[in-house]
Amino acid sequence: ANVLKIGSTMDLSKGVKGLSEGYKGGMMLKVQDVNVSGGVNSLTFQLNVADDLYEPQRARANILEIIKDLQIDLVLAPLGTP
């Protein structure tokens, strides 16, 4: 199966934790829904969300890590980091 890897970084621990958790939960539900129904054009989705602790340097490091190390195809909606 072909997998589209989606990555994001957001604050899951500090200032906007509540907003980020809801956002992450919504993305996870949609990915599950799409995958259960067979994907899109033979693609299923994998979601990887990193906690950036509401720190710009950590957010940058997370983005670099998910692109390079996890070989993410798409960065979606980094949220809440100043």
PDB file of C-alpha atoms in Angstrom:
ATOM      1  CA  ALA A   1       0.000   0.000   0.000  1.00  0.00           C
ATOM      2  CA  ASN A   2       1.140   3.516  -0.727  1.00  0.00           C
ATOM      3  CA  VAL A   3       1.352   5.696   2.354  1.00  0.00           C
ATOM      4  CA  LEU A   4       1.394   9.486   2.455  1.00  0.00           C
ATOM      5  CA  LYS A   5       3.262  10.534   5.598  1.00  0.00           C
ATOM      6  CA  ILE A   6       1.908  13.702   7.195  1.00  0.00           C
ATOM      7  CA  GLY A   7       3.784  15.527   9.934  1.00  0.00           C
ATOM      8  CA  SER A   8       3.094  18.464  12.189  1.00  0.00           C
ATOM      9  CA  THR A   9       4.481  20.201  15.240  1.00  0.00           C
ATOM     10  CA  MET A  10       2.430  21.883  17.917  1.00  0.00           C
ATOM     11  CA  ASP A  11       2.370  22.655  21.617  1.00  0.00           C
ATOM     12  CA  LEU A  12       1.035  19.574  23.362  1.00  0.00           C
ATOM     13  CA  SER A  13       2.420  20.487  26.807  1.00  0.00           C
ATOM     14  CA  LYS A  14       2.179  24.193  27.618  1.00  0.00           C
ATOM     15  CA  GLY A  15       0.406  27.436  26.665  1.00  0.00           C
ATOM     16  CA  VAL A  16      -1.979  26.331  23.918  1.00  0.00           C
ATOM     17  CA  LYS A  17      -2.096  22.661  24.857  1.00  0.00           C
ATOM     18  CA  GLY A  18      -5.903  22.529  24.848  1.00  0.00           C
ATOM     19  CA  LEU A  19      -6.178  24.002  21.370  1.00  0.00           C
ATOM     20  CA  SER A  20      -3.414  21.768  20.024  1.00  0.00           C
ATOM     21  CA  GLU A  21      -4.850  18.585  21.509  1.00  0.00           C
ATOM     22  CA  GLY A  22      -8.197  19.267  19.852  1.00  0.00           C
ATOM     23  CA  TYR A  23      -6.544  20.059  16.559  1.00  0.00           C
ATOM     24  CA  LYS A  24      -4.400  16.912  16.709  1.00  0.00           C
ATOM     25  CA  GLY A  25      -7.426  14.813  17.668  1.00  0.00           C
ATOM     26  CA  GLY A  26      -9.382  16.139  14.698  1.00  0.00           C
ATOM     27  CA  MET A  27      -6.547  15.350  12.306  1.00  0.00           C
ATOM     28  CA  MET A  28      -6.215  11.847  13.749  1.00  0.00           C
ATOM     29  CA  LEU A  29      -9.936  11.183  13.383  1.00  0.00           C
ATOM     30  CA  LYS A  30      -9.925  12.325   9.766  1.00  0.00           C
ATOM     31  CA  VAL A  31      -6.865  10.212   8.921  1.00  0.00           C
ATOM     32  CA  GLN A  32      -8.505   7.163  10.528  1.00  0.00           C
ATOM     33  CA  ASP A  33     -11.766   7.828   8.703  1.00  0.00           C
ATOM     34  CA  VAL A  34     -10.065   8.145   5.325  1.00  0.00           C
ATOM     35  CA  ASN A  35      -7.905   5.060   5.895  1.00  0.00           C
ATOM     36  CA  VAL A  36     -10.853   2.904   7.019  1.00  0.00           C
ATOM     37  CA  SER A  37     -12.737   3.849   3.862  1.00  0.00           C
ATOM     38  CA  GLY A  38      -9.836   2.740   1.658  1.00  0.00           C
ATOM     39  CA  GLY A  39      -7.774   5.903   1.407  1.00  0.00           C
ATOM     40  CA  VAL A  40      -7.681   8.349  -1.477  1.00  0.00           C
ATOM     41  CA  ASN A  41      -6.566   7.214  -4.923  1.00  0.00           C
ATOM     42  CA  SER A  42      -4.913   4.132  -3.378  1.00  0.00           C
ATOM     43  CA  LEU A  43      -3.095   6.236  -0.749  1.00  0.00           C
ATOM     44  CA  THR A  44      -3.503   5.750   2.971  1.00  0.00           C
ATOM     45  CA  PHE A  45      -2.293   8.326   5.456  1.00  0.00           C
ATOM     46  CA  GLN A  46       0.071   8.204   8.419  1.00  0.00           C
ATOM     47  CA  LEU A  47       0.079  11.106  10.879  1.00  0.00           C
ATOM     48  CA  ASN A  48       3.077  12.039  13.021  1.00  0.00           C
ATOM     49  CA  VAL A  49       2.673  14.956  15.440  1.00  0.00           C
ATOM     50  CA  ALA A  50       5.578  16.260  17.519  1.00  0.00           C
ATOM     51  CA  ASP A  51       5.362  18.337  20.710  1.00  0.00           C
ATOM     52  CA  ASP A  52       7.300  21.583  20.374  1.00  0.00           C
ATOM     53  CA  LEU A  53       6.632  22.719  23.976  1.00  0.00           C
ATOM     54  CA  TYR A  54       5.536  26.132  22.600  1.00  0.00           C
ATOM     55  CA  GLU A  55       9.192  26.939  21.840  1.00  0.00           C
ATOM     56  CA  PRO A  56      10.244  28.254  18.404  1.00  0.00           C
ATOM     57  CA  GLN A  57      13.614  26.471  18.414  1.00  0.00           C
ATOM     58  CA  ARG A  58      11.955  23.159  19.302  1.00  0.00           C
ATOM     59  CA  ALA A  59       9.359  23.688  16.574  1.00  0.00           C
ATOM     60  CA  ARG A  60      12.144  24.247  14.044  1.00  0.00           C
ATOM     61  CA  ALA A  61      13.991  21.141  15.243  1.00  0.00           C
ATOM     62  CA  ASN A  62      10.777  19.100  15.030  1.00  0.00           C
ATOM     63  CA  ILE A  63      10.130  20.178  11.450  1.00  0.00           C
ATOM     64  CA  LEU A  64      13.688  19.321  10.423  1.00  0.00           C
ATOM     65  CA  GLU A  65      13.408  15.939  12.157  1.00  0.00           C
ATOM     66  CA  ILE A  66      10.088  14.966  10.621  1.00  0.00           C
ATOM     67  CA  ILE A  67      11.253  15.941   7.142  1.00  0.00           C
ATOM     68  CA  LYS A  68      14.707  14.359   7.289  1.00  0.00           C
ATOM     69  CA  ASP A  69      14.478  11.456   9.732  1.00  0.00           C
ATOM     70  CA  LEU A  70      10.851  10.398   9.327  1.00  0.00           C
ATOM     71  CA  GLN A  71      10.799  11.230   5.604  1.00  0.00           C
ATOM     72  CA  ILE A  72       7.484  13.064   5.869  1.00  0.00           C
ATOM     73  CA  ASP A  73       5.818  13.868   2.550  1.00  0.00           C
ATOM     74  CA  LEU A  74       3.656  16.734   3.825  1.00  0.00           C
ATOM     75  CA  VAL A  75       3.905  19.165   6.720  1.00  0.00           C
ATOM     76  CA  LEU A  76       0.411  20.139   7.796  1.00  0.00           C
ATOM     77  CA  ALA A  77      -0.727  22.913  10.113  1.00  0.00           C
ATOM     78  CA  PRO A  78       2.099  23.591  12.542  1.00  0.00           C
ATOM     79  CA  LEU A  79       0.147  25.237  15.355  1.00  0.00           C
ATOM     80  CA  GLY A  80       0.619  27.622  18.228  1.00  0.00           C
ATOM     81  CA  THR A  81       4.321  28.276  18.407  1.00  0.00           C
ATOM     82  CA  PRO A  82       5.299  31.962  18.530  1.00  0.00           C
TER      83      PRO A  82
END
